[in-house]
CSV table of C-alpha atoms in Angstrom, one decimal:
chain,number,residue,atom,x,y,z
A,1,UNK,CA,56.2,-211.1,-21.6
A,2,UNK,CA,59.2,-211.4,-24.0
A,3,UNK,CA,59.5,-209.1,-27.0
A,4,UNK,CA,58.5,-211.8,-29.5
A,5,UNK,CA,55.5,-212.7,-27.4
A,6,UNK,CA,54.5,-209.0,-27.6
A,7,UNK,CA,54.7,-209.3,-31.4
A,8,UNK,CA,52.7,-212.5,-31.5
A,9,UNK,CA,50.0,-211.1,-29.2
A,10,UNK,CA,49.6,-208.1,-31.6
A,11,UNK,CA,50.6,-204.5,-30.9
A,12,UNK,CA,51.1,-201.0,-32.2
A,13,UNK,CA,54.4,-200.7,-34.1
A,14,UNK,CA,55.1,-197.2,-35.5
A,15,UNK,CA,57.3,-197.1,-38.6
A,16,UNK,CA,60.0,-194.7,-37.4
A,17,UNK,CA,60.6,-191.5,-39.4
A,18,UNK,CA,64.1,-190.1,-39.7
A,19,UNK,CA,64.8,-186.8,-37.9
A,20,UNK,CA,67.1,-184.5,-39.9
A,21,UNK,CA,68.4,-181.0,-39.6
A,22,UNK,CA,67.9,-178.4,-42.4
A,23,UNK,CA,71.5,-179.3,-43.5
A,24,UNK,CA,70.4,-183.0,-43.8
A,25,UNK,CA,72.5,-184.2,-40.9
A,26,UNK,CA,71.1,-186.7,-38.3
A,27,UNK,CA,69.1,-184.9,-35.6
A,28,UNK,CA,69.8,-187.2,-32.7
A,29,UNK,CA,67.9,-185.0,-30.2
A,30,UNK,CA,64.7,-185.1,-32.2
A,31,UNK,CA,65.1,-188.8,-33.2
A,32,UNK,CA,65.3,-189.6,-29.5
A,33,UNK,CA,62.2,-187.5,-28.8
A,34,UNK,CA,60.3,-189.5,-31.4
A,35,UNK,CA,61.3,-192.7,-29.6
A,36,UNK,CA,60.1,-191.3,-26.3
A,37,UNK,CA,56.9,-190.1,-27.9
A,38,UNK,CA,56.1,-193.6,-29.2
A,39,UNK,CA,56.9,-195.2,-25.9
A,40,UNK,CA,54.8,-192.7,-23.9
A,41,UNK,CA,51.9,-193.2,-26.3
A,42,UNK,CA,51.8,-196.9,-25.5
A,43,UNK,CA,53.4,-198.5,-28.6
A,44,UNK,CA,54.4,-202.1,-28.0
A,45,UNK,CA,57.2,-202.0,-30.6
A,46,UNK,CA,59.3,-199.8,-32.9
A,47,UNK,CA,60.4,-200.4,-36.5
A,48,UNK,CA,63.5,-198.5,-37.6
A,49,UNK,CA,65.3,-198.4,-41.0
A,50,UNK,CA,62.0,-199.1,-42.7
A,51,UNK,CA,60.4,-197.3,-45.6
A,52,UNK,CA,59.3,-194.4,-43.4
A,53,UNK,CA,62.9,-194.0,-42.2
A,54,UNK,CA,63.9,-193.5,-45.8
A,55,UNK,CA,65.4,-196.4,-47.7
A,56,UNK,CA,68.3,-194.1,-48.7
A,57,UNK,CA,69.9,-194.9,-45.3
A,58,UNK,CA,70.5,-198.4,-46.8
A,59,UNK,CA,72.0,-197.0,-50.1
A,60,UNK,CA,73.2,-193.5,-50.9
A,61,UNK,CA,73.3,-192.5,-47.2
A,62,UNK,CA,74.3,-195.9,-45.7
A,63,UNK,CA,76.6,-194.1,-43.2
A,64,UNK,CA,73.4,-193.3,-41.3
A,65,UNK,CA,72.1,-196.9,-40.9
A,66,UNK,CA,74.1,-197.8,-37.8
A,67,UNK,CA,73.7,-194.5,-36.0
A,68,UNK,CA,69.9,-194.6,-36.5
A,69,UNK,CA,69.5,-198.2,-35.5
A,70,UNK,CA,71.8,-197.7,-32.5
A,71,UNK,CA,70.0,-194.6,-31.2
A,72,UNK,CA,66.6,-196.1,-31.5
A,73,UNK,CA,67.6,-199.3,-29.8
A,74,UNK,CA,69.6,-197.6,-27.0
A,75,UNK,CA,66.8,-195.2,-26.2
A,76,UNK,CA,64.1,-197.9,-26.3
A,77,UNK,CA,66.0,-200.4,-24.1
A,78,UNK,CA,67.0,-197.7,-21.5
A,79,UNK,CA,63.6,-196.0,-21.3
A,80,UNK,CA,61.1,-198.5,-22.6
A,81,UNK,CA,59.5,-201.7,-21.3
A,82,UNK,CA,61.6,-204.9,-21.5
A,83,UNK,CA,58.8,-206.5,-23.5
A,84,UNK,CA,59.0,-203.9,-26.3
A,85,UNK,CA,59.7,-205.5,-29.6
A,86,UNK,CA,62.4,-203.9,-31.8
A,87,UNK,CA,62.2,-204.4,-35.6
A,88,UNK,CA,64.9,-203.4,-38.0
A,89,UNK,CA,64.2,-203.0,-41.7
A,90,UNK,CA,66.7,-204.8,-44.1
A,91,UNK,CA,66.8,-204.4,-47.8
A,92,UNK,CA,68.9,-205.4,-50.9
A,93,UNK,CA,70.3,-208.5,-52.3
A,94,UNK,CA,71.0,-211.4,-50.0
A,95,UNK,CA,74.5,-210.4,-49.0
A,96,UNK,CA,73.4,-206.9,-48.1
A,97,UNK,CA,70.3,-208.1,-46.3
A,98,UNK,CA,72.2,-210.6,-44.2
A,99,UNK,CA,74.9,-208.0,-43.3
A,100,UNK,CA,72.2,-205.6,-42.2
A,101,UNK,CA,70.5,-208.3,-40.2
A,102,UNK,CA,73.8,-209.1,-38.5
A,103,UNK,CA,74.1,-205.4,-37.6
A,104,UNK,CA,70.6,-205.3,-36.2
A,105,UNK,CA,71.3,-208.4,-34.1
A,106,UNK,CA,74.5,-206.9,-32.7
A,107,UNK,CA,72.5,-203.8,-31.6
A,108,UNK,CA,69.8,-205.8,-29.8
A,109,UNK,CA,67.0,-205.9,-32.3
A,110,UNK,CA,64.5,-208.8,-32.0
A,111,UNK,CA,63.4,-209.3,-35.6
A,112,UNK,CA,63.9,-207.9,-39.1
A,113,UNK,CA,61.3,-206.6,-41.6
A,114,UNK,CA,62.6,-208.0,-44.9
A,115,UNK,CA,61.7,-205.4,-47.5
A,116,UNK,CA,61.5,-206.3,-51.2
A,117,UNK,CA,63.5,-203.2,-52.0
A,118,UNK,CA,66.7,-203.4,-54.0
A,119,UNK,CA,66.2,-206.9,-55.3
A,120,UNK,CA,65.2,-206.1,-58.9
A,121,UNK,CA,63.2,-208.8,-60.6
A,122,UNK,CA,64.5,-211.7,-58.6
A,123,UNK,CA,62.4,-214.8,-58.8
A,124,UNK,CA,60.2,-215.9,-55.9
A,125,UNK,CA,62.5,-218.9,-55.3
A,126,UNK,CA,65.5,-216.5,-55.0
A,127,UNK,CA,63.5,-214.2,-52.6
A,128,UNK,CA,62.6,-217.2,-50.5
A,129,UNK,CA,66.2,-218.3,-50.3
A,130,UNK,CA,67.1,-214.8,-49.3
A,131,UNK,CA,64.5,-215.0,-46.5
A,132,UNK,CA,66.0,-218.3,-45.3
A,133,UNK,CA,69.5,-216.9,-45.1
A,134,UNK,CA,68.4,-213.7,-43.3
A,135,UNK,CA,66.4,-215.9,-41.0
A,136,UNK,CA,69.6,-217.7,-39.9
A,137,UNK,CA,70.5,-214.3,-38.2
A,138,UNK,CA,67.2,-213.0,-36.8
A,139,UNK,CA,63.5,-213.9,-37.0
A,140,UNK,CA,61.9,-212.6,-40.2
A,141,UNK,CA,58.8,-210.5,-40.8
A,142,UNK,CA,57.8,-210.8,-44.5
A,143,UNK,CA,56.7,-207.7,-46.2
A,144,UNK,CA,54.3,-207.0,-49.0
A,145,UNK,CA,55.2,-203.5,-50.0
A,146,UNK,CA,52.9,-201.6,-52.4
A,147,UNK,CA,54.3,-201.2,-55.9
A,148,UNK,CA,54.0,-197.4,-55.8
A,149,UNK,CA,56.9,-197.2,-53.3
A,150,UNK,CA,59.1,-200.0,-54.6
A,151,UNK,CA,57.2,-203.3,-53.9
A,152,UNK,CA,55.7,-205.9,-56.2
A,153,UNK,CA,52.9,-208.4,-56.1
A,154,UNK,CA,53.6,-212.0,-55.2
A,155,UNK,CA,51.7,-215.2,-55.8
A,156,UNK,CA,49.5,-216.8,-53.2
A,157,UNK,CA,51.9,-219.7,-53.1
A,158,UNK,CA,54.8,-217.4,-52.3
A,159,UNK,CA,53.2,-216.5,-49.0
A,160,UNK,CA,52.5,-220.1,-48.2
A,161,UNK,CA,56.2,-221.0,-48.9
A,162,UNK,CA,57.4,-218.0,-46.9
A,163,UNK,CA,55.3,-218.9,-43.9
A,164,UNK,CA,56.7,-222.5,-44.1
A,165,UNK,CA,60.2,-221.2,-43.3
A,166,UNK,CA,60.8,-221.8,-39.6
A,167,UNK,CA,62.4,-218.4,-38.9
A,168,UNK,CA,59.4,-216.4,-40.3
A,169,UNK,CA,57.4,-215.1,-37.4
A,170,UNK,CA,55.1,-212.7,-39.1
A,171,UNK,CA,54.0,-210.9,-42.3
A,172,UNK,CA,53.3,-207.2,-42.8
A,173,UNK,CA,50.6,-206.9,-45.5
A,174,UNK,CA,50.9,-203.5,-47.1
A,175,UNK,CA,49.9,-203.9,-50.8
A,176,UNK,CA,47.2,-201.2,-50.5
A,177,UNK,CA,45.0,-203.6,-52.6
A,178,UNK,CA,42.2,-205.8,-51.3
A,179,UNK,CA,42.8,-208.6,-53.8
A,180,UNK,CA,46.5,-208.8,-53.0
A,181,UNK,CA,45.7,-208.6,-49.3
A,182,UNK,CA,43.4,-211.6,-49.7
A,183,UNK,CA,46.1,-213.5,-51.5
A,184,UNK,CA,48.4,-213.0,-48.6
A,185,UNK,CA,45.8,-214.0,-46.0
A,186,UNK,CA,44.9,-217.2,-47.9
A,187,UNK,CA,48.5,-218.0,-48.7
A,188,UNK,CA,49.4,-217.9,-45.0
A,189,UNK,CA,46.3,-220.0,-44.1
A,190,UNK,CA,47.6,-222.7,-46.4
A,191,UNK,CA,50.9,-223.1,-44.5
A,192,UNK,CA,51.4,-225.7,-41.9
A,193,UNK,CA,52.9,-223.0,-39.8
A,194,UNK,CA,50.0,-220.6,-40.0
A,195,UNK,CA,49.5,-220.6,-36.3
A,196,UNK,CA,53.1,-219.5,-35.8
A,197,UNK,CA,53.0,-216.6,-38.2
A,198,UNK,CA,51.4,-213.4,-37.0
A,199,UNK,CA,49.7,-211.1,-39.5
A,200,UNK,CA,50.1,-207.3,-39.2
A,201,UNK,CA,48.4,-204.7,-41.3
A,202,UNK,CA,50.5,-202.2,-43.2
A,203,UNK,CA,47.5,-201.1,-45.3
A,204,UNK,CA,47.4,-197.5,-44.1
A,205,UNK,CA,44.4,-196.9,-46.3
A,206,UNK,CA,42.3,-199.6,-44.6
A,207,UNK,CA,43.5,-199.8,-41.0
A,208,UNK,CA,40.3,-200.2,-39.1
A,209,UNK,CA,38.8,-202.5,-41.7
A,210,UNK,CA,41.8,-204.8,-41.4
A,211,UNK,CA,41.8,-204.8,-37.6
A,212,UNK,CA,38.2,-205.8,-37.3
A,213,UNK,CA,38.0,-208.3,-40.2
A,214,UNK,CA,37.9,-212.0,-39.8
A,215,UNK,CA,38.9,-214.0,-42.9
A,216,UNK,CA,37.1,-217.3,-43.1
A,217,UNK,CA,38.7,-220.3,-44.9
A,218,UNK,CA,37.3,-223.4,-46.5
A,219,UNK,CA,38.5,-225.7,-43.7
A,220,UNK,CA,36.5,-223.7,-41.1
A,221,UNK,CA,39.5,-221.8,-39.7
A,222,UNK,CA,39.8,-218.0,-39.8
A,223,UNK,CA,42.6,-215.4,-39.8
A,224,UNK,CA,42.8,-212.0,-38.2
A,225,UNK,CA,45.3,-209.1,-38.2
A,226,UNK,CA,46.8,-209.1,-34.8
A,227,UNK,CA,48.2,-205.5,-34.9
A,228,UNK,CA,49.7,-202.9,-37.2
A,229,UNK,CA,53.2,-201.9,-38.4
A,230,UNK,CA,52.3,-198.6,-40.0
A,231,UNK,CA,53.7,-195.3,-41.2
A,232,UNK,CA,50.3,-193.8,-40.4
A,233,UNK,CA,50.8,-194.9,-36.8
A,234,UNK,CA,54.1,-192.9,-36.6
A,235,UNK,CA,51.7,-189.9,-36.2
A,236,UNK,CA,48.9,-189.5,-33.7
A,237,UNK,CA,50.2,-192.6,-32.0
A,238,UNK,CA,48.2,-192.2,-28.8
A,239,UNK,CA,45.0,-192.6,-31.0
A,240,UNK,CA,46.6,-195.6,-32.7
A,241,UNK,CA,46.9,-197.4,-29.4
A,242,UNK,CA,43.3,-196.6,-28.6
A,243,UNK,CA,42.2,-197.8,-32.0
A,244,UNK,CA,43.8,-201.2,-31.6
A,245,UNK,CA,42.2,-201.6,-28.2
A,246,UNK,CA,38.8,-200.8,-29.6
A,247,UNK,CA,39.4,-203.3,-32.4
A,248,UNK,CA,40.1,-206.0,-29.8
A,249,UNK,CA,36.9,-205.1,-27.9
A,250,UNK,CA,34.9,-205.0,-31.1
A,251,UNK,CA,36.1,-208.5,-32.1
A,252,UNK,CA,34.9,-209.8,-28.7
A,253,UNK,CA,31.4,-208.4,-29.4
A,254,UNK,CA,31.6,-205.0,-27.8
A,255,UNK,CA,28.9,-203.0,-29.7
A,256,UNK,CA,30.0,-199.6,-28.4
A,257,UNK,CA,33.6,-200.3,-29.5
A,258,UNK,CA,32.4,-201.2,-32.9
A,259,UNK,CA,30.4,-198.0,-33.2
A,260,UNK,CA,33.4,-196.0,-32.0
A,261,UNK,CA,35.5,-197.6,-34.8
A,262,UNK,CA,32.9,-196.8,-37.4
A,263,UNK,CA,33.5,-193.2,-36.4
A,264,UNK,CA,37.3,-193.5,-36.8
A,265,UNK,CA,37.4,-195.5,-40.0
A,266,UNK,CA,36.5,-193.0,-42.7
A,267,UNK,CA,38.2,-190.0,-41.1
A,268,UNK,CA,41.4,-192.0,-40.6
A,269,UNK,CA,41.5,-193.1,-44.3
A,270,UNK,CA,40.7,-189.5,-45.3
A,271,UNK,CA,43.5,-188.2,-43.2
A,272,UNK,CA,45.9,-190.9,-44.5
A,273,UNK,CA,45.1,-189.9,-48.1
A,274,UNK,CA,46.3,-186.4,-47.4
A,275,UNK,CA,49.3,-187.3,-45.3
A,276,UNK,CA,50.5,-190.1,-47.6
A,277,UNK,CA,49.7,-188.0,-50.8
A,278,UNK,CA,47.4,-190.6,-52.4
A,279,UNK,CA,46.4,-188.0,-55.0
A,280,UNK,CA,50.1,-187.6,-56.0
A,281,UNK,CA,50.8,-191.3,-56.2
A,282,UNK,CA,52.3,-191.3,-52.7
A,283,UNK,CA,55.3,-189.2,-53.9
A,284,UNK,CA,54.9,-187.0,-50.8
A,285,UNK,CA,54.3,-189.8,-48.3
A,286,UNK,CA,57.3,-189.3,-46.1
A,287,UNK,CA,57.3,-185.5,-46.2
A,288,UNK,CA,53.6,-185.7,-45.2
A,289,UNK,CA,54.4,-187.7,-42.1
A,290,UNK,CA,57.1,-185.2,-41.3
A,291,UNK,CA,54.7,-182.3,-41.7
A,292,UNK,CA,52.3,-183.7,-39.1
A,293,UNK,CA,55.2,-184.2,-36.7
A,294,UNK,CA,56.5,-180.7,-37.5
A,295,UNK,CA,53.2,-179.2,-36.6
A,296,UNK,CA,53.3,-180.9,-33.2
A,297,UNK,CA,56.9,-179.8,-32.6
A,298,UNK,CA,58.5,-183.2,-32.7
A,299,UNK,CA,60.4,-182.5,-36.0
A,300,UNK,CA,61.9,-179.3,-37.1
A,301,UNK,CA,61.0,-179.6,-40.7
A,302,UNK,CA,59.9,-181.9,-43.5
A,303,UNK,CA,63.4,-182.4,-45.0
A,304,UNK,CA,64.3,-185.7,-46.7
A,305,UNK,CA,67.7,-187.1,-47.8
A,306,UNK,CA,66.5,-187.0,-51.4
A,307,UNK,CA,66.0,-183.3,-52.1
A,308,UNK,CA,63.4,-184.2,-54.7
A,309,UNK,CA,61.3,-185.9,-52.0
A,310,UNK,CA,59.0,-183.1,-50.8
A,311,UNK,CA,55.3,-182.3,-50.3
A,312,UNK,CA,53.5,-182.5,-53.6
A,313,UNK,CA,51.6,-179.6,-55.1
A,314,UNK,CA,48.3,-179.2,-53.2
A,315,UNK,CA,49.3,-181.7,-50.5
A,316,UNK,CA,49.8,-179.0,-47.8
A,317,UNK,CA,46.3,-177.7,-48.5
A,318,UNK,CA,45.0,-181.3,-48.1
A,319,UNK,CA,46.8,-181.7,-44.8
A,320,UNK,CA,45.3,-178.3,-43.7
A,321,UNK,CA,41.9,-179.7,-44.6
A,322,UNK,CA,42.0,-183.0,-42.7
A,323,UNK,CA,43.7,-181.2,-39.8
A,324,UNK,CA,40.6,-179.0,-39.4
A,325,UNK,CA,38.1,-181.8,-40.3
A,326,UNK,CA,39.2,-184.5,-38.0
A,327,UNK,CA,40.6,-183.0,-34.8
A,328,UNK,CA,39.5,-186.1,-32.9
A,329,UNK,CA,42.3,-188.1,-34.5
A,330,UNK,CA,45.0,-185.9,-33.3
A,331,UNK,CA,47.0,-186.2,-30.0
A,332,UNK,CA,48.2,-182.6,-29.9
A,333,UNK,CA,47.4,-182.0,-26.2
A,334,UNK,CA,49.3,-185.2,-25.2
A,335,UNK,CA,52.3,-184.2,-27.3
A,336,UNK,CA,52.3,-180.6,-26.0
A,337,UNK,CA,52.2,-181.7,-22.4
A,338,UNK,CA,55.3,-183.8,-22.8
A,339,UNK,CA,57.3,-182.3,-25.6
A,340,UNK,CA,59.9,-180.5,-23.5
A,341,UNK,CA,60.8,-183.6,-21.5
A,342,UNK,CA,61.0,-185.7,-24.7
A,343,UNK,CA,63.4,-183.1,-26.3
A,344,UNK,CA,65.5,-182.8,-23.1
């Protein structure tokens, strides 16, 4: 199977965190360990230079963009399956987004996740033109990013027109809003290319619900989420792979799988609320991911490029709570058994 076929079939794509030292330099050893962890856990793809990797590597710390993309791609291609799909996040105005896509293409990435970050209040027409130009370089995954972390809501027609672009192969729906998610789903369904555009959930607050849902349309057709490209899946990734497999079984009528998912759904959302700092307006989202990986030994600390980006007051207590409450979600034993080899 080719990488883009892996994407179309639906898979687990963790949104890659950025490994830093306490001095805020790039920790290549631990970044490589993260890649190895995701590969060993069974992820079918990796997404680097996305929100979880910190958008600062596209702006104030742009000197890190190439090294991060290069290390992730080199490690994945050398040690992973040939059908692994590599996704690079690109941001900014059209010229910047195109240049970043060209960099990703030169490093062997298969597609770009086109983030609505750094484009101000550009019109939907301008954003669609941006998508076309980036799509001349690499296939595009559209991205509905929640407003709390730099996104904005688009019209239903925007998603139809985006899907009509021949180079668009997928959309990550991550508005953290059911109404906006339905706008995306129905917008894609109205496109003549709807069968060529694969829908991925990025709704970390509703992962199981998205994966088992079938969205019916007036013409008798239906739409499903094929997989997930998620920051939440950058932690406890072994369980994420199991969750997607259970969702596939449940969609095919497996009652036991559906019952198992019912037992995952609430705890996973509860855990995500703590890790992503929902109570703090998601201000501690990235440090929360780092804290989970730190506890498992994969990261050395929770440091971010922006010194103001840190765990929110009370967030550590919340992570302690969900850590104790939902041990079935964690893959601690799996990580502990392989950590030394991943860090080698």
